[in-house]
Amino acid sequence: MKNNKIKIYKFDHIKDEFIGKKGTPEREEYEFELKTELLGETIKSIRISRNLTQEQLGKIIKVQKSQISKLESGAKNVTVETILKIFDALKMGILINVFPKTKKKKVA
């Protein structure tokens, strides 16, 4: 009788194998792309929940509708100032965490 067990992998294992291990340029690029997409999706979701169009949000923060559209689509060249203006206009707070990337511990 044939053994038909399904092998289960953790998502981190799949990312390591197909994208690259943490710290590699490929993995860093992937993580960056993911974060920009999530930021754009968050802005879009909140904007829609506030019943604002891209054009209306753009007027509030004094940028073109196209800039809002690009940002919601995951644009990478957005400034922190613009992000702060957007979330302020959406009446949302924002928290930026700064931490070291390396987690190496010295063993005595």
One Martini backbone bead per residue (centre of mass of N, CA, C, O) as a GRO file, in nm:
protein
  108
    1MET     BB    1   0.097   0.036   0.022
    2LYS     BB    2   0.061   0.366  -0.023
    3ASN     BB    3   0.212   0.667   0.091
    4ASN     BB    4  -0.006   0.974   0.125
    5LYS     BB    5   0.151   1.195   0.258
    6ILE     BB    6   0.150   1.521   0.357
    7LYS     BB    7   0.362   1.780   0.328
    8ILE     BB    8   0.461   2.022   0.571
    9TYR     BB    9   0.517   2.377   0.555
   10LYS     BB   10   0.661   2.652   0.637
   11PHE     BB   11   0.669   2.968   0.523
   12ASP     BB   12   0.967   3.028   0.587
   13HIS     BB   13   1.077   2.789   0.424
   14ILE     BB   14   0.969   2.879   0.150
   15LYS     BB   15   1.112   3.151   0.142
   16ASP     BB   16   1.399   3.043   0.168
   17GLU     BB   17   1.388   2.865  -0.096
   18PHE     BB   18   1.246   3.082  -0.317
   19ILE     BB   19   1.386   3.369  -0.220
   20GLY     BB   20   1.550   3.356   0.056
   21LYS     BB   21   1.737   3.421   0.298
   22LYS     BB   22   1.789   3.596   0.553
   23GLY     BB   23   1.984   3.880   0.427
   24THR     BB   24   1.931   3.865   0.146
   25PRO     BB   25   1.866   4.053  -0.122
   26GLU     BB   26   1.605   3.906  -0.206
   27ARG     BB   27   1.463   3.915   0.071
   28GLU     BB   28   1.475   4.220   0.116
   29GLU     BB   29   1.305   4.292  -0.132
   30TYR     BB   30   1.054   4.136  -0.052
   31GLU     BB   31   0.999   4.278   0.220
   32PHE     BB   32   0.973   4.562   0.101
   33GLU     BB   33   0.740   4.507  -0.094
   34LEU     BB   34   0.540   4.413   0.120
   35LYS     BB   35   0.532   4.675   0.288
   36THR     BB   36   0.433   4.864   0.059
   37GLU     BB   37   0.171   4.712   0.003
   38LEU     BB   38   0.052   4.733   0.291
   39LEU     BB   39   0.044   5.038   0.304
   40GLY     BB   40  -0.143   5.083   0.062
   41GLU     BB   41  -0.380   4.909   0.167
   42THR     BB   42  -0.428   5.070   0.424
   43ILE     BB   43  -0.493   5.340   0.298
   44LYS     BB   44  -0.728   5.247   0.123
   45SER     BB   45  -0.909   5.131   0.346
   46ILE     BB   46  -0.937   5.392   0.511
   47ARG     BB   47  -1.038   5.579   0.290
   48ILE     BB   48  -1.298   5.419   0.232
   49SER     BB   49  -1.409   5.428   0.530
   50ARG     BB   50  -1.416   5.764   0.488
   51ASN     BB   51  -1.537   5.837   0.207
   52LEU     BB   52  -1.285   5.867   0.008
   53THR     BB   53  -1.120   5.983  -0.245
   54GLN     BB   54  -0.832   6.030  -0.400
   55GLU     BB   55  -0.888   6.325  -0.466
   56GLN     BB   56  -0.967   6.422  -0.183
   57LEU     BB   57  -0.706   6.341  -0.040
   58GLY     BB   58  -0.519   6.508  -0.218
   59LYS     BB   59  -0.639   6.786  -0.144
   60ILE     BB   60  -0.582   6.779   0.160
   61ILE     BB   61  -0.248   6.726   0.098
   62LYS     BB   62  -0.154   6.850  -0.177
   63VAL     BB   63  -0.206   6.626  -0.411
   64GLN     BB   64  -0.226   6.414  -0.648
   65LYS     BB   65  -0.414   6.148  -0.734
   66SER     BB   66  -0.175   5.981  -0.853
   67GLN     BB   67  -0.018   5.958  -0.586
   68ILE     BB   68  -0.226   5.792  -0.436
   69SER     BB   69  -0.238   5.560  -0.635
   70LYS     BB   70   0.060   5.476  -0.618
   71LEU     BB   71   0.065   5.423  -0.315
   72GLU     BB   72  -0.165   5.203  -0.318
   73SER     BB   73   0.029   5.028  -0.529
   74GLY     BB   74   0.337   5.044  -0.397
   75ALA     BB   75   0.513   5.274  -0.373
   76LYS     BB   76   0.870   5.358  -0.300
   77ASN     BB   77   0.894   5.703  -0.327
   78VAL     BB   78   0.797   5.784  -0.044
   79THR     BB   79   0.750   6.000   0.206
   80VAL     BB   80   0.714   6.052   0.533
   81GLU     BB   81   0.554   6.312   0.509
   82THR     BB   82   0.325   6.194   0.336
   83ILE     BB   83   0.235   5.975   0.530
   84LEU     BB   84   0.164   6.165   0.762
   85LYS     BB   85  -0.050   6.330   0.608
   86ILE     BB   86  -0.241   6.101   0.544
   87PHE     BB   87  -0.299   6.000   0.836
   88ASP     BB   88  -0.399   6.271   0.934
   89ALA     BB   89  -0.637   6.295   0.729
   90LEU     BB   90  -0.747   6.003   0.845
   91LYS     BB   91  -0.724   6.002   1.156
   92MET     BB   92  -0.429   5.872   1.208
   93GLY     BB   93  -0.193   5.701   1.356
   94ILE     BB   94   0.172   5.665   1.384
   95LEU     BB   95   0.424   5.401   1.400
   96ILE     BB   96   0.780   5.400   1.437
   97ASN     BB   97   1.019   5.149   1.413
   98VAL     BB   98   1.344   5.108   1.563
   99PHE     BB   99   1.585   4.851   1.469
  100PRO     BB  100   1.793   4.607   1.470
  101LYS     BB  101   1.865   4.354   1.240
  102THR     BB  102   2.043   4.219   1.431
  103LYS     BB  103   2.043   3.906   1.656
  104LYS     BB  104   2.310   3.882   1.787
  105LYS     BB  105   2.456   3.689   2.044
  106LYS     BB  106   2.650   3.692   2.315
  107VAL     BB  107   2.862   3.444   2.446
  108ALA     BB  108   3.031   3.383   2.755
   0.00000   0.00000   0.00000
